[in-house]
Coordinates of N, CA and C in Angstrom, one line a residue:
Chain A
K1 N 88.8 64.4 92.7 CA 90.3 64.5 93.0 C 90.5 66.2 93.4
N2 N 91.8 66.1 94.1 CA 91.7 67.7 94.5 C 92.6 68.1 93.2
E3 N 92.4 69.5 93.0 CA 93.3 70.2 91.8 C 94.7 70.4 92.2
V4 N 94.8 70.3 93.8 CA 96.7 70.3 93.8 C 96.5 69.2 95.0
E5 N 97.4 68.6 94.4 CA 98.0 67.4 95.4 C 99.6 67.4 95.8
Q6 N 99.7 66.9 97.1 CA 101.0 67.1 97.6 C 101.3 65.9 98.2
S7 N 102.7 65.1 97.9 CA 103.6 64.1 98.5 C 104.5 64.4 99.7
P8 N 105.2 63.9 100.3 CA 104.5 62.7 101.2 C 103.4 64.1 101.7
Q9 N 102.5 63.2 102.6 CA 101.7 64.2 103.8 C 102.3 64.5 104.9
N10 N 102.9 63.0 105.3 CA 104.3 63.2 106.5 C 105.5 63.0 106.2
L11 N 106.6 63.8 106.6 CA 107.7 63.4 106.3 C 108.7 63.5 107.8
T12 N 109.5 62.3 108.0 CA 110.6 63.0 109.3 C 111.8 62.5 108.7
A13 N 112.2 63.5 109.1 CA 113.9 63.0 108.6 C 115.1 63.4 109.7
Q14 N 116.1 63.2 109.2 CA 117.3 63.6 110.6 C 117.8 64.7 110.2
E15 N 118.5 65.5 111.3 CA 119.3 66.7 110.9 C 120.1 66.8 110.2
G16 N 120.3 67.5 109.0 CA 121.0 67.6 108.1 C 120.6 66.8 106.6
E17 N 119.6 66.5 106.8 CA 119.0 65.3 105.5 C 118.5 66.4 104.6
F18 N 119.0 66.2 103.1 CA 118.2 66.8 102.2 C 116.7 66.2 101.8
I19 N 115.8 67.2 102.1 CA 114.4 67.1 102.1 C 113.8 67.8 100.5
T20 N 112.5 66.9 100.4 CA 112.1 67.1 99.2 C 110.5 66.7 99.1
I21 N 109.8 67.8 99.1 CA 108.5 67.6 98.8 C 107.8 68.0 97.8
N22 N 106.8 67.7 97.1 CA 106.1 67.6 95.5 C 104.8 67.9 95.7
C23 N 104.4 68.6 94.8 CA 102.9 69.1 94.3 C 102.9 68.9 92.9
S24 N 101.3 68.3 92.5 CA 101.3 68.3 91.3 C 99.8 68.9 91.2
Y25 N 99.5 69.4 89.9 CA 98.2 70.2 89.9 C 97.7 69.7 88.7
S26 N 96.2 70.2 88.5 CA 95.9 69.4 87.1 C 95.0 70.7 86.4
V27 N 95.2 72.0 86.9 CA 94.6 72.8 86.3 C 95.5 73.9 85.5
G28 N 95.5 74.8 84.9 CA 96.2 75.7 84.3 C 96.3 76.7 85.4
I29 N 97.4 77.1 85.2 CA 97.8 78.3 86.4 C 98.5 79.4 85.7
S30 N 98.5 80.6 86.6 CA 99.5 81.4 86.3 C 100.6 81.8 87.6
A31 N 100.2 81.1 88.8 CA 101.7 81.1 89.7 C 101.1 80.3 90.6
L32 N 102.6 79.8 91.3 CA 102.4 78.6 92.2 C 102.9 79.0 93.2
H33 N 102.4 78.9 94.6 CA 103.3 79.6 95.9 C 103.4 78.4 96.8
W34 N 104.4 78.5 97.5 CA 104.9 77.6 98.7 C 104.9 78.2 100.2
L35 N 104.0 77.8 101.3 CA 103.9 78.3 102.2 C 104.0 77.5 103.6
Q36 N 104.6 78.1 104.7 CA 105.3 77.4 105.9 C 104.0 77.7 106.9
Q37 N 103.6 76.6 107.5 CA 102.8 77.3 108.5 C 103.4 76.3 109.6
H38 N 103.5 77.6 110.8 CA 104.5 77.1 111.7 C 103.6 76.2 112.7
P39 N 104.6 75.5 113.7 CA 103.8 74.8 114.6 C 102.5 75.7 115.6
G40 N 102.8 76.9 116.0 CA 102.1 77.7 116.4 C 100.8 78.5 116.0
G41 N 100.4 77.6 113.9 CA 99.5 78.3 113.3 C 99.8 78.8 112.2
G42 N 100.9 79.9 112.7 CA 101.0 81.2 111.9 C 101.5 80.6 110.5
I43 N 101.3 81.6 109.3 CA 101.6 80.5 108.4 C 102.0 81.9 106.9
V44 N 103.3 81.5 106.7 CA 104.3 82.6 106.0 C 104.1 82.0 104.4
S45 N 104.3 83.2 103.5 CA 104.8 83.0 102.2 C 106.0 82.7 101.9
L46 N 106.6 81.6 101.1 CA 107.7 81.0 101.1 C 108.5 81.8 99.8
F47 N 107.6 81.0 98.8 CA 107.8 81.5 97.5 C 106.6 81.5 96.4
M48 N 106.7 82.4 95.4 CA 106.1 82.4 94.4 C 106.7 82.3 92.9
L49 N 106.3 81.3 92.5 CA 107.2 81.4 90.9 C 106.0 80.7 89.8
S50 N 106.1 81.2 88.5 CA 105.8 80.8 87.6 C 106.3 80.3 86.2
S51 N 107.6 79.9 86.5 CA 108.6 79.0 85.9 C 110.0 78.9 86.6
G52 N 110.7 78.1 86.4 CA 112.4 78.0 86.6 C 112.4 77.6 87.9
K53 N 112.9 78.7 88.9 CA 113.8 77.9 89.8 C 114.3 79.2 90.7
K54 N 113.7 78.9 92.0 CA 113.8 80.2 93.0 C 114.6 79.6 94.1
K55 N 115.7 80.3 95.1 CA 116.6 79.9 96.4 C 116.4 81.1 97.3
H56 N 116.0 80.6 98.3 CA 116.2 81.6 99.7 C 116.9 80.9 100.5
G57 N 118.0 80.7 100.8 CA 118.9 80.5 101.9 C 118.9 79.1 101.1
R58 N 118.5 77.9 102.6 CA 118.5 76.9 102.3 C 117.5 76.2 101.7
L59 N 116.6 76.9 101.3 CA 115.2 76.4 100.6 C 115.3 76.6 98.9
I60 N 115.1 75.8 98.1 CA 115.2 75.8 96.7 C 113.6 75.6 96.2
A61 N 112.6 76.2 95.5 CA 111.7 75.7 94.9 C 111.4 76.0 93.3
T62 N 111.3 74.5 93.0 CA 111.4 74.4 91.2 C 110.1 74.1 90.5
I63 N 109.8 74.8 89.4 CA 108.2 74.1 88.8 C 108.6 74.1 87.6
N64 N 108.3 72.7 87.1 CA 107.7 72.4 85.3 C 106.4 72.4 85.2
I65 N 106.3 73.4 84.2 CA 105.0 74.1 83.9 C 104.5 72.9 82.9
Q66 N 105.0 72.4 81.9 CA 104.8 71.2 81.1 C 104.0 70.3 82.2
E67 N 104.8 69.8 82.7 CA 104.6 68.5 83.9 C 103.8 68.8 84.9
K68 N 103.2 70.4 85.0 CA 102.3 70.6 86.0 C 103.1 69.7 87.4
H69 N 103.9 70.4 87.9 CA 104.8 69.7 88.9 C 105.5 70.7 89.6
S70 N 105.7 70.8 91.0 CA 107.1 71.9 91.6 C 107.1 70.7 92.8
S71 N 108.6 71.5 93.0 CA 109.4 70.6 94.0 C 109.5 71.8 95.1
L72 N 109.3 71.5 96.3 CA 110.4 72.5 97.5 C 111.3 71.5 98.3
H73 N 112.7 71.8 98.0 CA 113.7 71.4 98.2 C 114.0 72.3 99.8
I74 N 114.8 71.7 100.8 CA 115.4 72.0 101.9 C 116.7 71.3 102.1
T75 N 117.6 72.4 102.1 CA 119.3 71.6 101.9 C 119.4 71.6 103.8
A76 N 120.4 70.3 103.9 CA 121.2 70.6 105.3 C 119.7 70.9 106.6
S77 N 118.8 70.1 106.5 CA 117.7 70.2 107.2 C 118.1 70.4 108.6
H78 N 117.3 71.3 109.5 CA 117.0 71.3 110.9 C 116.2 71.5 111.9
P79 N 116.3 70.8 112.8 CA 114.7 70.8 113.9 C 113.8 72.3 113.8
R80 N 114.3 73.1 113.3 CA 113.8 74.4 113.5 C 112.8 74.6 112.0
D81 N 113.1 73.7 110.8 CA 112.5 73.3 109.8 C 110.8 72.9 109.7
S82 N 110.7 72.1 111.0 CA 110.0 71.4 111.2 C 108.5 72.0 111.3
A83 N 107.4 71.8 110.4 CA 106.1 72.9 110.1 C 105.5 71.8 108.9
V84 N 104.4 72.6 109.0 CA 103.6 72.3 107.4 C 103.7 72.9 106.5
Y85 N 104.2 72.3 105.1 CA 104.6 73.1 104.0 C 103.6 73.1 103.4
I86 N 102.7 73.9 102.4 CA 101.5 74.1 101.7 C 101.8 74.9 100.4
C87 N 101.3 73.9 99.3 CA 101.6 74.1 98.0 C 100.2 74.8 97.6
A88 N 100.2 75.8 96.9 CA 99.0 76.7 96.4 C 99.0 77.0 95.1
V89 N 97.7 77.1 94.0 CA 97.9 77.9 92.8 C 97.3 78.7 92.7
S90 N 97.5 79.7 91.8 CA 96.6 80.4 91.6 C 96.3 80.1 90.1
K91 N 94.8 79.9 89.8 CA 94.5 79.7 88.8 C 94.0 80.6 87.8
E92 N 94.2 80.3 86.1 CA 94.7 81.5 85.4 C 93.4 82.4 85.3
T93 N 92.3 81.8 85.6 CA 91.0 82.8 85.3 C 90.8 83.1 86.8
S94 N 91.5 82.9 88.0 CA 91.3 83.4 89.2 C 92.0 84.9 90.2
G95 N 92.8 85.2 89.6 CA 93.1 86.4 89.9 C 93.9 85.8 91.0
S96 N 94.1 86.7 92.2 CA 95.0 86.3 93.6 C 94.2 84.9 93.9
R97 N 93.2 84.2 93.9 CA 92.5 83.6 94.6 C 93.4 82.3 94.5
L98 N 94.1 81.7 95.7 CA 94.3 80.2 96.0 C 93.6 79.5 96.1
T99 N 94.6 78.5 95.0 CA 93.6 76.9 95.5 C 94.6 76.1 96.1
F100 N 94.4 75.4 97.7 CA 95.8 75.0 98.3 C 95.7 73.6 98.3
G101 N 96.7 73.0 98.5 CA 97.1 71.6 98.8 C 96.8 71.3 100.3
E102 N 96.9 70.2 100.7 CA 96.7 69.7 102.0 C 97.9 70.2 102.7
G103 N 98.6 70.0 102.6 CA 100.0 70.7 102.9 C 100.8 69.0 103.3
T104 N 101.6 69.3 103.6 CA 103.1 68.4 104.2 C 103.8 68.5 105.3
Q105 N 103.5 67.4 106.9 CA 104.1 67.5 107.9 C 105.1 67.1 107.9
L106 N 106.2 68.0 108.1 CA 107.4 67.8 108.4 C 108.1 68.0 109.7
T107 N 109.0 67.0 109.8 CA 109.4 66.6 111.5 C 110.9 66.4 111.3
V108 N 111.8 67.4 111.6 CA 113.1 66.9 111.5 C 113.4 67.3 113.2
N109 N 114.3 65.9 113.1 CA 114.6 64.9 114.3 C 116.2 65.5 114.8
P110 N 116.5 66.0 116.1 CA 118.3 66.6 115.7 C 118.9 65.6 116.4
Chain B
N1 N 105.4 96.0 113.3 CA 105.0 95.5 112.1 C 104.1 94.5 112.5
A2 N 102.8 95.3 112.5 CA 101.9 94.3 112.8 C 101.2 93.0 111.6
G3 N 100.9 94.0 110.6 CA 100.5 93.0 109.5 C 99.5 93.1 109.6
V4 N 98.7 91.6 109.5 CA 97.4 91.1 109.8 C 97.2 90.5 111.0
T5 N 96.3 91.3 111.6 CA 95.9 91.4 113.1 C 94.5 90.7 112.8
Q6 N 94.4 89.2 113.5 CA 92.8 89.1 113.9 C 92.3 88.7 115.4
T7 N 91.1 89.1 115.5 CA 90.6 88.8 116.7 C 89.6 88.4 116.7
P8 N 89.3 87.5 117.8 CA 89.4 87.0 118.8 C 90.7 85.9 117.7
K9 N 91.3 85.3 119.4 CA 92.4 84.6 118.7 C 91.7 82.9 119.1
F10 N 90.6 82.9 120.1 CA 89.6 81.6 120.5 C 88.7 82.1 120.8
Q11 N 87.6 81.3 120.5 CA 86.4 81.4 120.5 C 85.8 80.2 120.9
V12 N 84.7 80.1 121.7 CA 83.7 78.8 122.0 C 82.3 79.5 121.7
L13 N 81.3 79.0 121.0 CA 80.3 79.7 120.8 C 79.1 78.0 120.9
K14 N 77.8 78.6 121.4 CA 76.8 77.6 121.0 C 76.3 77.7 119.6
T15 N 75.6 76.4 119.3 CA 74.8 76.0 118.5 C 73.8 77.8 118.3
G16 N 73.8 77.9 117.1 CA 72.5 79.5 117.1 C 73.2 80.8 117.4
Q17 N 74.4 80.9 118.2 CA 74.5 82.1 118.4 C 75.5 82.8 117.1
S18 N 75.5 84.6 117.1 CA 76.3 84.6 116.1 C 77.7 85.3 116.5
M19 N 78.6 85.4 115.7 CA 79.6 86.0 116.2 C 80.1 86.6 114.9
T20 N 81.3 87.8 114.9 CA 81.8 88.7 114.5 C 83.4 88.4 114.5
L21 N 84.3 87.9 113.5 CA 85.6 87.5 113.5 C 86.2 89.0 112.8
Q22 N 87.3 89.4 113.2 CA 87.5 91.2 113.0 C 89.1 90.4 112.2
C23 N 89.1 91.4 111.5 CA 90.5 91.4 110.5 C 90.9 92.8 110.2
A24 N 92.2 93.2 110.5 CA 92.8 94.4 109.7 C 94.4 94.2 109.6
Q25 N 94.7 94.9 108.4 CA 95.9 95.0 107.9 C 96.4 96.3 107.9
D26 N 98.0 96.7 108.1 CA 98.2 98.1 107.7 C 99.4 98.3 107.2
M27 N 99.2 97.4 105.9 CA 100.1 97.5 104.8 C 99.5 97.9 103.4
N28 N 98.6 98.6 103.9 CA 97.4 99.4 102.3 C 97.6 98.4 101.5
H29 N 97.4 97.1 101.5 CA 96.9 96.4 100.5 C 95.1 96.7 100.2
N30 N 95.2 96.1 99.1 CA 93.8 96.4 98.1 C 93.1 95.2 98.5
S31 N 93.3 94.0 98.8 CA 92.6 92.5 98.7 C 92.6 91.5 99.7
M32 N 91.9 91.6 100.4 CA 91.8 90.6 101.4 C 90.8 89.8 101.4
Y33 N 91.1 88.5 102.4 CA 90.6 87.1 101.9 C 90.3 86.6 103.5
W34 N 88.9 85.5 103.4 CA 89.0 85.0 104.3 C 89.0 83.0 104.0
Y35 N 89.9 82.7 104.9 CA 90.1 81.2 104.1 C 89.4 80.5 106.0
R36 N 88.9 79.2 105.6 CA 88.9 78.5 107.0 C 89.8 77.1 106.6
Q37 N 90.3 76.5 107.6 CA 91.5 75.2 107.4 C 90.5 73.9 108.6
D38 N 90.5 72.7 107.9 CA 90.0 71.9 108.6 C 90.5 70.8 108.6
P39 N 90.5 69.6 109.8 CA 91.9 68.6 109.5 C 91.5 67.8 108.3
G40 N 93.0 67.4 107.5 CA 92.7 66.7 106.1 C 92.6 67.6 105.1
M41 N 92.1 68.8 105.0 CA 91.7 69.4 103.9 C 92.8 70.6 103.7
G42 N 92.6 71.1 102.9 CA 93.9 72.2 102.6 C 92.9 73.6 102.8
L43 N 93.2 74.8 103.0 CA 92.6 76.1 102.9 C 91.8 75.9 102.3
R44 N 90.5 76.6 102.4 CA 89.3 76.5 101.8 C 89.0 78.4 101.7
L45 N 88.6 79.2 100.5 CA 88.3 80.3 100.6 C 87.4 80.4 101.2
I46 N 86.8 81.1 101.7 CA 85.4 81.2 102.1 C 84.6 82.8 101.1
Y47 N 85.0 83.9 101.6 CA 85.3 85.2 100.8 C 86.6 86.0 100.5
Y48 N 86.4 87.0 99.5 CA 87.3 87.5 99.6 C 86.8 89.0 99.2
S49 N 87.8 90.0 99.0 CA 87.3 91.5 98.6 C 88.4 91.8 97.8
A50 N 88.2 91.9 96.3 CA 89.5 92.2 95.3 C 89.7 93.7 95.7
S51 N 88.9 94.8 96.5 CA 89.3 95.8 96.4 C 88.1 96.6 97.3
E52 N 88.9 97.6 97.8 CA 87.8 98.4 98.7 C 86.5 98.6 98.3
G53 N 84.8 98.1 98.8 CA 84.0 98.5 98.3 C 83.2 97.1 97.5
T54 N 84.1 96.0 97.3 CA 83.7 94.6 96.9 C 83.8 93.6 97.7
T55 N 83.0 92.5 97.1 CA 83.4 91.3 97.8 C 82.6 90.3 97.1
D56 N 83.1 89.2 97.4 CA 82.9 87.9 96.4 C 82.9 86.9 96.7
K57 N 81.9 85.6 96.5 CA 82.0 84.9 97.2 C 83.5 83.7 96.6
G58 N 83.7 82.7 98.1 CA 84.7 82.0 97.5 C 84.2 80.7 97.1
E59 N 85.1 79.3 98.0 CA 84.6 78.0 97.6 C 83.6 77.7 98.6
V60 N 83.2 78.4 99.8 CA 82.4 77.7 101.1 C 81.9 79.1 101.7
P61 N 80.8 79.9 100.9 CA 80.4 80.9 101.6 C 79.1 80.7 102.6
N62 N 78.3 79.4 102.3 CA 77.4 79.4 102.9 C 77.5 79.4 104.8
G63 N 76.7 80.2 105.3 CA 76.6 80.3 106.3 C 77.3 81.6 106.8
Y64 N 77.9 82.4 105.9 CA 78.8 83.6 106.3 C 78.6 84.7 105.8
N65 N 78.6 85.9 106.4 CA 78.8 87.1 105.8 C 80.0 87.7 105.9
V66 N 80.3 88.7 104.8 CA 81.2 89.5 105.0 C 80.9 91.0 104.8
S67 N 82.1 92.1 105.4 CA 82.0 93.1 105.2 C 83.6 93.8 105.1
R68 N 83.4 94.8 104.0 CA 84.8 95.3 103.5 C 84.4 97.0 104.5
L69 N 84.9 96.9 105.6 CA 84.9 98.3 106.5 C 85.1 99.5 105.7
N70 N 86.5 99.0 105.1 CA 87.4 99.8 105.0 C 88.2 100.0 104.3
K71 N 89.2 100.4 103.6 CA 90.5 99.7 103.4 C 91.3 98.8 104.2
R72 N 91.4 98.9 105.4 CA 92.2 98.3 106.4 C 91.2 97.0 106.9
E73 N 90.2 97.0 107.0 CA 89.6 95.9 107.5 C 88.4 95.6 106.6
F74 N 88.2 94.0 107.3 CA 87.5 92.8 106.5 C 87.0 91.7 107.3
S75 N 85.5 91.8 108.0 CA 85.1 91.5 109.1 C 84.3 90.2 108.6
L76 N 84.4 89.1 108.9 CA 83.5 87.6 109.0 C 82.9 87.4 109.8
R77 N 81.2 87.3 109.2 CA 80.2 87.2 110.4 C 79.5 85.8 110.4
L78 N 79.3 85.1 111.2 CA 78.5 83.9 111.3 C 77.1 84.3 112.3
E79 N 76.2 84.2 111.5 CA 74.9 84.7 111.6 C 74.2 83.7 112.8
S80 N 74.4 82.4 112.4 CA 73.6 81.1 113.4 C 74.6 80.2 113.4
A81 N 75.4 80.1 114.2 CA 76.6 79.1 114.1 C 76.3 77.5 114.1
A82 N 76.8 77.0 113.0 CA 76.5 75.7 113.2 C 78.1 74.7 113.7
P83 N 77.7 73.5 114.5 CA 78.7 72.7 114.6 C 80.0 72.2 113.3
S84 N 79.0 72.3 112.1 CA 80.6 72.5 111.1 C 80.7 73.5 110.8
Q85 N 80.7 74.7 111.3 CA 81.7 75.8 111.2 C 82.7 75.4 112.2
T86 N 83.0 74.7 113.0 CA 84.4 74.8 114.1 C 85.3 74.3 113.1
S87 N 85.9 75.4 113.0 CA 87.3 75.4 112.4 C 88.2 76.4 112.8
V88 N 89.3 76.7 112.1 CA 90.3 77.5 111.8 C 90.5 78.7 111.5
Y89 N 90.2 80.1 111.5 CA 89.3 80.8 110.1 C 90.9 81.7 110.1
F90 N 91.7 81.9 108.6 CA 92.1 83.0 108.7 C 92.3 84.3 107.5
C91 N 92.4 85.0 108.0 CA 92.1 86.3 107.2 C 93.8 86.5 106.5
A92 N 93.8 87.0 105.5 CA 94.9 87.1 104.6 C 94.7 88.5 103.4
S93 N 95.8 89.1 103.4 CA 95.7 90.5 102.5 C 96.9 90.5 101.4
S94 N 96.5 90.9 100.3 CA 97.6 90.9 99.3 C 97.1 92.5 98.7
N95 N 98.9 92.8 97.8 CA 98.7 94.1 97.5 C 97.9 94.4 96.5
R96 N 97.8 93.7 95.6 CA 96.4 93.7 94.8 C 96.0 92.4 94.3
D97 N 94.8 92.4 93.3 CA 94.1 90.8 93.0 C 94.5 90.3 91.9
R98 N 96.3 89.9 92.1 CA 96.9 89.4 90.8 C 97.5 88.1 91.4
S99 N 97.8 87.3 90.6 CA 98.4 86.1 90.5 C 99.9 86.2 91.4
D100 N 100.7 87.1 91.2 CA 102.0 87.5 91.4 C 102.2 88.4 92.1
Q101 N 100.9 88.3 93.1 CA 101.1 88.9 94.6 C 101.0 87.9 95.7
P102 N 102.0 87.7 96.8 CA 102.1 87.0 97.8 C 100.6 87.4 98.9
Q103 N 100.3 86.5 99.4 CA 99.5 86.9 100.5 C 100.0 86.6 101.9
H104 N 99.5 87.7 102.7 CA 100.0 87.6 103.9 C 99.1 87.7 105.1
F105 N 99.1 86.4 105.9 CA 98.3 85.5 106.6 C 98.4 86.4 108.0
G106 N 97.3 86.5 108.7 CA 97.0 86.7 110.3 C 97.1 85.6 110.9
D107 N 97.3 85.6 112.5 CA 97.5 84.1 112.9 C 96.2 83.3 113.2
G108 N 95.5 83.9 112.7 CA 94.0 82.5 112.9 C 93.3 82.6 114.0
T109 N 91.7 82.3 113.9 CA 91.1 82.4 114.9 C 90.5 80.8 115.1
R110 N 90.9 80.3 116.4 CA 90.1 78.7 116.4 C 88.7 79.3 117.0
L111 N 88.0 78.9 116.2 CA 86.3 78.5 116.2 C 85.8 77.5 116.8
S112 N 85.1 77.5 118.1 CA 84.9 75.7 118.5 C 83.0 76.5 118.5
I113 N 82.3 75.2 118.0 CA 80.7 75.4 118.2 C 80.2 74.3 118.8
L114 N 79.7 74.6 119.9 CA 79.3 73.3 120.7 C 77.6 72.9 120.5

């Protein structure tokens, strides 16, 4: 079993919908990262969090340390949000090294 | 704003050939990483360099070598390419070897081994 599991693997939404992507992990962590991989392949860091909630524009990331679970929410989704969203964790003993989930392919249709 | 630059972007090799993937960052970061990305799997760490002058194995180091040439550059070498090494390779960097540091990624190198 992977140490980082994401769901769903694929998600199709209509423009304007509220989207939730989930990430569960089975190891002790220092931080959890959400990344976005564009259709062209480039990867950018969206959020890094160790507790609570962070918001950037229409994106919101939450984490529940006790339940070992994080969610990424997208409000008022837009076709430009179509991408692969990747959850990754820094394990407690691994410094900056990341362990990645398989990613969630999001498609937002106009 | 170059960030992390990888070369080449695409490459096709024959089994047994050797190749070096180049990575350079202009953010004065201390730590650098090489990952591979395969269909149906998450990114996996091949090697990393916590700081200039140090390198360590990651999750899947077999068949690869690395060189941290200086603070800016971190290269990945395939000595004798195998079809199992067909993948997309990403280089990344972070300011420090700490969990609270975001990683900055290059655009990737798509490598096919025939």
